[in-house]
Coordinates of C-alpha atoms and ligand atoms in Angstrom, one line a residue:
M672 CA 112.8 98.7 122.7
P673 CA 114.6 102.0 121.9
K674 CA 114.9 104.3 124.9
L675 CA 113.4 107.8 124.6
E676 CA 115.9 110.6 124.7
S677 CA 115.7 113.2 127.5
M678 CA 113.4 116.1 126.9
T679 CA 116.4 118.5 126.8
S680 CA 117.9 116.7 123.8
I681 CA 114.5 116.5 122.1
R682 CA 114.1 120.3 122.4
R683 CA 117.6 120.9 121.1
F684 CA 117.0 118.6 118.2
S685 CA 113.7 120.3 117.4
L686 CA 115.3 123.7 117.4
A687 CA 117.8 122.5 114.8
L688 CA 114.9 121.2 112.7
L689 CA 113.2 124.6 113.0
L690 CA 116.2 126.3 111.6
A691 CA 116.9 123.8 108.8
P692 CA 115.6 124.6 105.4
A693 CA 113.1 121.8 104.5
I694 CA 111.2 121.0 101.4
A695 CA 107.9 119.0 101.3
G696 CA 107.6 117.9 97.7
A697 CA 107.8 121.3 96.0
Q698 CA 106.9 123.3 99.0
A699 CA 108.8 124.3 102.2
I700 CA 107.2 123.4 105.5
P701 CA 106.6 126.8 107.0
A702 CA 108.4 127.7 110.2
S703 CA 105.1 128.2 112.0
T704 CA 103.9 124.8 111.1
R705 CA 107.2 123.2 112.2
A706 CA 107.0 125.1 115.5
N707 CA 103.5 123.9 116.2
A708 CA 104.3 120.3 115.2
D709 CA 107.2 120.5 117.7
K710 CA 104.8 121.7 120.4
L711 CA 102.4 118.9 119.6
L712 CA 105.1 116.3 119.9
T713 CA 106.3 117.7 123.3
A714 CA 102.7 117.7 124.5
A715 CA 102.1 114.1 123.3
L716 CA 105.2 112.9 125.1
A717 CA 103.8 114.2 128.4
D718 CA 100.2 113.0 127.7
T719 CA 98.4 110.9 130.3
L720 CA 94.7 111.5 129.4
A721 CA 94.6 109.0 126.5
W722 CA 96.0 106.2 128.5
H723 CA 93.4 106.8 131.3
R724 CA 90.6 107.1 128.8
L725 CA 91.6 103.9 127.1
A726 CA 91.8 102.1 130.5
E727 CA 88.4 103.5 131.6
M728 CA 86.7 102.5 128.3
T729 CA 88.2 99.0 128.2
D730 CA 87.7 98.4 131.9
T731 CA 84.1 99.6 131.8
Y732 CA 82.8 98.1 128.5
G733 CA 85.2 95.3 127.8
N734 CA 85.4 93.8 124.4
R735 CA 83.3 95.3 121.6
L736 CA 82.3 92.9 118.8
S737 CA 80.0 94.3 116.0
G738 CA 76.4 93.9 117.0
S739 CA 77.2 93.8 120.8
A740 CA 75.7 96.2 123.3
S741 CA 79.2 96.8 124.7
L742 CA 80.3 98.3 121.4
E743 CA 77.4 100.7 121.2
H744 CA 77.7 101.7 124.9
A745 CA 81.5 102.3 124.4
M746 CA 80.6 104.5 121.4
D747 CA 78.1 106.5 123.5
W748 CA 80.8 107.1 126.1
I749 CA 83.3 108.2 123.4
L750 CA 80.8 110.6 121.9
T751 CA 80.2 112.2 125.3
G752 CA 83.9 112.6 125.7
L753 CA 84.4 114.2 122.3
K754 CA 81.6 116.7 123.0
A755 CA 83.1 117.5 126.4
D756 CA 86.4 118.2 124.6
G757 CA 84.7 120.7 122.4
F758 CA 85.1 119.0 119.1
A759 CA 83.0 120.2 116.2
N760 CA 80.4 118.1 114.3
V761 CA 80.5 115.2 116.8
R762 CA 78.3 112.5 115.4
G763 CA 77.7 108.8 114.9
E764 CA 77.3 108.0 111.2
P765 CA 75.0 105.0 110.9
V766 CA 76.1 101.7 109.3
M767 CA 74.6 98.2 109.5
V768 CA 77.0 95.6 110.7
P769 CA 77.2 91.7 110.8
H770 CA 76.1 90.2 114.1
W771 CA 77.8 87.0 114.9
V772 CA 77.5 85.6 118.5
R773 CA 79.8 82.9 120.0
G774 CA 77.5 81.3 122.6
A775 CA 78.9 78.4 124.8
E776 CA 81.6 76.3 123.2
S777 CA 83.9 73.5 124.2
L778 CA 86.3 70.9 122.8
T779 CA 87.0 67.6 124.6
L780 CA 89.6 65.0 123.8
H781 CA 88.4 61.5 124.6
T782 CA 91.2 59.2 123.6
P783 CA 94.0 58.5 124.5
R784 CA 92.8 60.5 127.6
E785 CA 89.8 62.5 128.6
T786 CA 90.6 66.2 128.8
P787 CA 89.2 69.6 127.8
I788 CA 91.2 71.4 125.1
V789 CA 91.2 75.3 125.3
M790 CA 89.6 76.6 122.1
L791 CA 88.0 79.6 120.5
G792 CA 85.4 79.3 117.7
L793 CA 86.3 81.4 114.7
G794 CA 84.2 84.5 113.9
G795 CA 81.5 83.7 111.4
S796 CA 81.6 80.0 112.1
V797 CA 78.4 78.0 112.1
G798 CA 77.6 76.1 115.3
T799 CA 77.4 72.3 115.9
P800 CA 74.3 70.3 116.7
A801 CA 73.3 70.6 120.4
G802 CA 75.0 67.3 121.2
G803 CA 78.2 68.4 119.5
I804 CA 80.2 66.6 116.8
T805 CA 82.3 63.6 117.9
A806 CA 84.8 62.3 115.4
P807 CA 88.3 60.9 115.0
V808 CA 91.0 63.4 114.1
L809 CA 93.2 63.9 111.1
V810 CA 96.2 66.2 111.6
V811 CA 97.7 67.9 108.5
K812 CA 100.5 70.4 108.1
S813 CA 99.2 72.3 105.2
F814 CA 96.6 72.5 102.4
D815 CA 98.9 70.3 100.3
D816 CA 99.2 67.8 103.1
L817 CA 95.4 67.7 103.3
T818 CA 95.2 67.0 99.5
A819 CA 97.7 64.2 99.9
H820 CA 95.6 62.6 102.7
A821 CA 92.2 63.5 101.3
A822 CA 91.1 59.9 101.2
Q823 CA 91.4 59.8 105.0
A824 CA 89.5 63.0 105.8
K825 CA 85.9 61.8 105.3
G826 CA 83.9 61.9 108.6
K827 CA 86.9 63.3 110.5
I828 CA 87.7 66.5 112.4
V829 CA 90.7 68.0 110.4
L830 CA 93.3 69.9 112.4
F831 CA 95.6 72.2 110.4
D832 CA 98.8 72.3 112.4
A833 CA 100.5 75.0 110.3
P834 CA 103.1 76.9 112.3
F835 CA 103.2 80.7 112.3
R836 CA 106.0 81.7 109.9
T837 CA 108.5 83.1 112.4
D838 CA 111.2 83.2 109.6
L839 CA 109.4 86.2 108.2
D840 CA 108.7 89.5 109.9
P841 CA 105.6 89.4 112.1
M842 CA 103.1 90.9 109.6
A843 CA 104.4 88.8 106.7
G844 CA 104.4 85.7 108.9
Y845 CA 100.8 86.4 109.8
E846 CA 99.7 86.9 106.2
A847 CA 101.4 83.7 105.2
T848 CA 99.6 81.7 107.9
V849 CA 96.2 83.3 108.2
V850 CA 95.0 81.5 105.1
Y851 CA 94.2 78.5 107.3
R852 CA 91.9 80.7 109.4
G853 CA 90.2 82.1 106.3
N854 CA 90.0 78.9 104.2
G855 CA 90.4 76.0 106.6
A856 CA 86.7 75.2 106.9
V857 CA 86.1 75.2 103.1
A858 CA 89.2 73.1 102.4
A859 CA 88.3 70.5 105.0
A860 CA 84.6 70.3 104.0
K861 CA 85.6 69.7 100.3
V862 CA 87.3 66.4 101.4
G863 CA 84.4 65.4 103.6
A864 CA 85.5 66.5 107.0
V865 CA 82.7 67.2 109.6
A866 CA 84.6 70.0 111.4
A867 CA 87.9 71.9 111.2
I868 CA 90.3 73.1 113.8
I869 CA 93.3 75.3 113.2
R870 CA 96.5 75.9 115.1
S871 CA 96.0 79.6 116.2
I872 CA 97.6 82.3 114.1
E873 CA 99.9 83.4 116.9
S874 CA 103.7 83.8 117.2
F875 CA 103.7 83.0 120.9
S876 CA 101.4 81.1 123.2
I877 CA 100.8 80.4 126.9
R878 CA 98.1 77.9 125.8
S879 CA 96.1 80.9 124.6
P880 CA 94.0 80.4 121.4
H881 CA 93.3 83.3 119.0
T882 CA 90.1 83.9 117.1
G883 CA 89.5 85.9 113.9
A884 CA 87.2 85.8 110.9
T885 CA 86.7 82.7 108.8
R886 CA 85.0 82.3 105.4
Y887 CA 82.6 80.0 103.6
D888 CA 81.8 79.7 100.0
A889 CA 78.4 79.2 98.3
T890 CA 79.1 75.7 97.0
T891 CA 80.7 73.9 99.9
P892 CA 78.8 72.6 103.0
K893 CA 79.4 74.9 106.0
I894 CA 81.2 73.0 108.8
P895 CA 82.2 74.5 112.2
I896 CA 85.7 75.7 112.7
A897 CA 87.7 76.7 115.9
A898 CA 91.2 77.5 116.9
I899 CA 93.3 75.8 119.5
S900 CA 96.7 76.8 121.0
I901 CA 100.1 76.0 119.6
E902 CA 100.7 73.6 122.6
D903 CA 97.5 71.5 122.0
A904 CA 98.0 71.5 118.2
E905 CA 101.5 70.1 118.7
M906 CA 100.3 67.5 121.2
L907 CA 97.6 66.2 118.9
H908 CA 100.1 66.1 116.1
R909 CA 102.5 64.0 118.2
M910 CA 99.7 61.6 119.1
Q911 CA 99.0 61.0 115.5
E912 CA 102.6 60.5 114.7
R913 CA 102.7 57.8 117.4
G914 CA 99.7 56.1 115.9
Q915 CA 97.6 56.8 119.0
P916 CA 93.9 56.9 118.0
M917 CA 92.3 60.2 118.9
S918 CA 88.7 61.4 119.1
L919 CA 87.3 64.8 119.9
T920 CA 83.9 66.3 120.7
L921 CA 83.4 69.9 119.4
K922 CA 80.4 71.8 120.8
M923 CA 79.7 75.3 119.5
E924 CA 76.5 77.4 119.9
A925 CA 77.8 80.0 117.4
Q926 CA 75.2 81.7 115.1
T927 CA 74.8 84.6 112.8
L928 CA 71.9 86.9 113.7
P929 CA 70.4 89.6 111.4
D930 CA 72.6 92.7 110.7
A931 CA 72.6 95.2 113.6
P932 CA 72.8 99.0 113.6
S933 CA 76.2 100.6 114.5
R934 CA 78.1 103.8 113.8
N935 CA 81.4 105.3 112.7
V936 CA 82.2 107.9 115.4
V937 CA 83.2 111.2 113.8
A938 CA 84.5 114.5 115.3
E939 CA 86.3 117.5 113.7
L940 CA 88.7 120.3 114.2
V941 CA 87.4 122.6 111.5
G942 CA 90.1 124.1 109.2
S943 CA 90.8 127.8 109.4
E944 CA 91.3 128.4 105.7
H945 CA 90.0 125.4 103.8
P946 CA 87.4 123.8 106.0
D947 CA 86.1 121.7 103.0
E948 CA 89.5 119.9 102.7
V949 CA 89.8 117.0 105.0
V950 CA 92.6 115.0 106.7
V951 CA 91.1 111.8 108.2
I952 CA 92.9 110.4 111.3
S953 CA 91.6 107.1 112.6
G954 CA 91.5 103.8 114.4
H955 CA 88.7 101.2 115.0
I956 CA 86.6 100.8 118.1
D957 CA 85.2 97.4 117.5
S958 CA 87.2 94.4 118.6
W959 CA 86.9 90.6 118.9
D960 CA 84.7 89.2 121.7
V961 CA 87.7 88.0 123.8
G962 CA 90.1 90.2 125.8
N963 CA 89.3 93.9 126.0
G964 CA 90.4 95.2 122.6
A965 CA 93.0 97.6 124.2
M966 CA 95.7 96.9 121.6
D967 CA 93.4 96.0 118.7
D968 CA 92.4 98.7 118.3
G969 CA 91.3 100.8 121.2
G970 CA 94.9 102.2 121.4
G971 CA 94.8 103.2 117.7
A972 CA 91.4 104.9 117.9
F973 CA 92.3 106.8 121.1
A974 CA 95.7 107.8 119.7
A975 CA 93.7 109.5 116.8
W976 CA 91.3 111.1 119.2
E977 CA 94.1 112.4 121.5
A978 CA 96.3 113.6 118.7
V979 CA 93.5 116.1 117.7
R980 CA 92.4 116.9 121.2
L981 CA 96.0 118.1 121.9
M982 CA 95.8 120.4 118.9
K983 CA 92.7 121.9 120.5
E984 CA 94.3 122.2 123.9
L985 CA 97.3 124.0 122.3
G986 CA 95.0 126.3 120.4
L987 CA 96.3 125.2 117.0
K988 CA 94.2 126.1 114.0
P989 CA 95.4 124.1 111.0
K990 CA 94.3 125.4 107.6
R991 CA 92.3 122.2 106.7
T992 CA 89.8 120.2 108.7
I993 CA 91.1 117.3 110.7
R994 CA 88.4 114.6 111.0
V995 CA 88.8 112.0 113.7
V996 CA 87.0 108.8 112.6
M997 CA 86.7 105.8 115.0
W998 CA 85.5 103.0 112.8
T999 CA 83.0 100.2 113.5
N1000 CA 83.3 96.6 112.2
E1001 CA 86.9 96.4 111.1
E1002 CA 87.2 92.9 112.4
N1003 CA 84.4 91.0 110.8
G1004 CA 83.0 92.9 107.9
G1005 CA 84.7 96.2 107.1
R1006 CA 81.3 97.9 106.9
G1007 CA 82.6 101.0 108.7
G1008 CA 85.2 101.7 106.0
R1009 CA 82.8 101.0 103.2
G1010 CA 80.0 103.0 104.8
Y1011 CA 82.2 106.0 105.2
H1012 CA 83.2 105.7 101.5
D1013 CA 79.6 105.6 100.4
A1014 CA 78.4 108.4 102.7
H1015 CA 81.3 110.8 101.7
K1016 CA 81.8 109.8 98.0
A1017 CA 81.1 113.4 96.9
E1018 CA 83.8 114.9 99.0
L1019 CA 86.6 112.3 98.5
G1020 CA 88.2 114.6 96.0
K1021 CA 88.8 117.0 98.8
H1022 CA 90.2 114.4 101.2
V1023 CA 93.9 115.3 101.5
A1024 CA 95.0 112.2 103.4
A1025 CA 93.7 109.2 105.4
I1026 CA 95.7 108.1 108.4
E1027 CA 95.0 104.9 110.5
S1028 CA 96.7 103.2 113.4
D1029 CA 95.8 99.5 113.6
N1030 CA 99.0 97.5 114.3
G1031 CA 98.9 98.2 118.1
V1032 CA 100.4 101.3 119.8
F1033 CA 103.9 99.9 120.2
S1034 CA 107.1 101.9 119.7
P1035 CA 106.4 103.8 116.4
D1036 CA 109.0 103.6 113.5
G1037 CA 107.0 106.0 111.2
F1038 CA 104.4 105.4 108.6
R1039 CA 103.7 103.2 105.6
F1040 CA 102.5 105.4 102.7
Q1041 CA 100.1 104.5 99.9
G1042 CA 100.0 107.0 97.1
S1043 CA 102.1 108.6 94.3
D1044 CA 105.9 109.1 94.2
N1045 CA 105.4 112.9 94.5
G1046 CA 103.1 112.3 97.5
L1047 CA 105.8 110.1 99.1
A1048 CA 108.4 112.8 98.7
A1049 CA 106.2 115.3 100.5
A1050 CA 105.4 112.7 103.2
Q1051 CA 109.1 111.9 103.7
A1052 CA 109.8 115.6 104.4
I1053 CA 107.1 115.6 107.0
A1054 CA 108.4 112.5 108.6
Q1055 CA 111.7 114.3 109.4
L1056 CA 109.7 116.2 112.0
L1057 CA 109.5 112.9 113.9
A1058 CA 113.3 112.6 114.3
P1059 CA 113.2 113.4 118.0
I1060 CA 111.3 110.1 118.6
K1061 CA 113.1 108.2 115.8
A1062 CA 109.9 107.7 113.9
T1063 CA 111.1 109.0 110.5
K1064 CA 110.4 105.9 108.4
M1065 CA 108.1 106.8 105.5
E1066 CA 108.0 104.1 102.9
K1067 CA 105.5 102.7 100.4
G1068 CA 103.5 99.9 102.0
G1069 CA 100.0 98.6 102.7
A1070 CA 97.3 100.9 104.3
E1071 CA 95.0 99.6 107.0
A1072 CA 91.7 98.1 106.3
D1073 CA 89.2 100.8 107.2
V1074 CA 90.8 103.5 105.1
G1075 CA 91.2 101.1 102.2
P1076 CA 87.9 102.0 100.4
I1077 CA 88.8 105.7 100.2
I1078 CA 92.5 105.1 99.4
R1079 CA 91.4 103.1 96.4
E1080 CA 89.6 106.2 95.2
G1081 CA 93.0 108.1 95.2
V1082 CA 93.2 109.5 98.7
P1083 CA 96.8 109.3 99.9
G1084 CA 97.0 106.8 102.8
F1085 CA 99.2 106.5 105.9
A1086 CA 99.4 103.5 108.3
L1087 CA 101.2 104.0 111.6
D1088 CA 104.2 101.6 111.5
V1089 CA 105.2 100.2 114.9
D1090 CA 107.5 97.6 116.3
D1091 CA 105.1 94.7 115.9
T1092 CA 107.3 92.0 117.6
R1093 CA 104.7 91.4 120.3
Y1094 CA 101.6 92.1 118.2
F1095 CA 100.8 88.5 117.4
W1096 CA 101.3 87.4 120.9
F1097 CA 98.0 89.2 121.9
H1098 CA 96.1 89.7 118.7
H1099 CA 92.4 88.5 118.9
S1100 CA 93.1 86.7 122.2
I1101 CA 92.0 86.9 125.8
G1102 CA 95.4 88.6 126.4
D1103 CA 94.5 91.8 124.6
T1104 CA 94.2 94.1 127.6
M1105 CA 95.6 97.3 129.0
A1106 CA 98.6 95.4 130.3
V1107 CA 99.9 95.3 126.7
I1108 CA 99.9 99.1 126.4
D1109 CA 103.2 100.7 127.4
R1110 CA 102.5 104.3 128.3
A1111 CA 105.7 105.8 126.8
E1112 CA 105.2 103.9 123.5
F1113 CA 101.6 105.0 123.4
Q1114 CA 102.6 108.6 123.9
R1115 CA 105.1 108.4 121.0
C1116 CA 102.3 106.9 118.8
I1117 CA 100.0 109.9 119.7
G1118 CA 102.9 112.2 118.9
A1119 CA 103.6 110.6 115.5
M1120 CA 99.9 110.7 114.6
A1121 CA 99.5 114.3 115.7
V1122 CA 102.5 115.7 113.9
L1123 CA 101.6 114.0 110.6
A1124 CA 97.9 115.0 110.7
Y1125 CA 98.6 118.5 111.8
T1126 CA 101.3 119.1 109.1
L1127 CA 99.2 117.6 106.4
A1128 CA 96.4 119.9 107.3
D1129 CA 98.5 123.0 107.6
L1130 CA 100.8 122.9 104.6
P1131 CA 100.3 125.7 102.1
Q1132 CA 99.3 123.2 99.5
A1133 CA 97.8 119.7 99.9
I1134 CA 100.4 116.9 99.3
P1135 CA 100.3 115.7 95.7
R1136 CA 98.0 112.7 94.9
Ligands
ZN1324 ZN1 92.5 95.9 114.2

């Protein structure tokens, strides 16, 4: 983890930046904007309120799956805080969200020995009959391996023991492996399996399974699907290789209830010259129903909140409106992002940018940008303001899920890019708690979000689309 420089050297560096002639696309970043961005960064690096608020919210309400009372109670608490901060236009914009509930669940190995296996049902999975499903096990390494052994799958519980791709960087490794979580149930059901189990999509484990959304299709029978830890997946695989007969009982009470009401939480710092032009800064409040959702994505949502609260505290008045959006239902539906798109369709032409943090609030490297080459050039000039915290990376790359629907309409998108080495240790697991959040890293994330949002909102001209 890179060490933060002393405050003195940050100030010296920032002074040099102030004096340097800089160009954002075709336009210079005015000295007043640069000076205010510098003040914001200094304030963020001393910030303690966001950490305490995140701790209080996660300690008090715990995890926040769509449809849960804890999500809505956490949103009420956040709305109260936004009003107390003096934000303008504080509101919850209604959206209906999926409502899946886990219920009680268990997995038991009977042969070659009787023992419980730690498991987590996957989000959206159907349940089992009340007595559970008891069946022998077929372990496969991949979808191709399942095809090769299709004749042996009928009536079995299929375990996909597909290791996380640690030869790739963490996000690419995740994307290469998460197909088993998404498609495992359908693939297993197509060859006659009665249930499916996946090796968790995790890059490290202390026998800690990870959940996440799964999918069914309209033409294949829906079978229950759960995740187990790396350790237990490897054990069952070894048992099969030795020719030891294995049988498991899977019990899951999971069910999908009717859609439930939820909200995107919205608050604004209204622009001083172009109040109708909007910079969205965001993260999502909902989480999976295990752990406390501190990393995914309480930290991102609260970084967005604190970035703008600091502007208010410093008395900054950017030319355009900065709109904090704390999304609902990123994890198992994306209804928050789509709902915002539909509700704000008429004003998307005046959306200058959409920023989201949803890779954890680890040490920031900069941002991934989704937009035009001219937009990227302007964004790269802004990123130089983050040199004091070594977060100047600004490269084309994928945006986050919630802002996706408005970015596809042409709004330039920014995703906070962080050191995600540890992200898939905790992601969607019981381990996602405040203990993951490093205070200094979180402060730098708040600083990066604040400087980007403020500068985008205060430039003489909006960055090019
Ligand atoms: Zn997330």
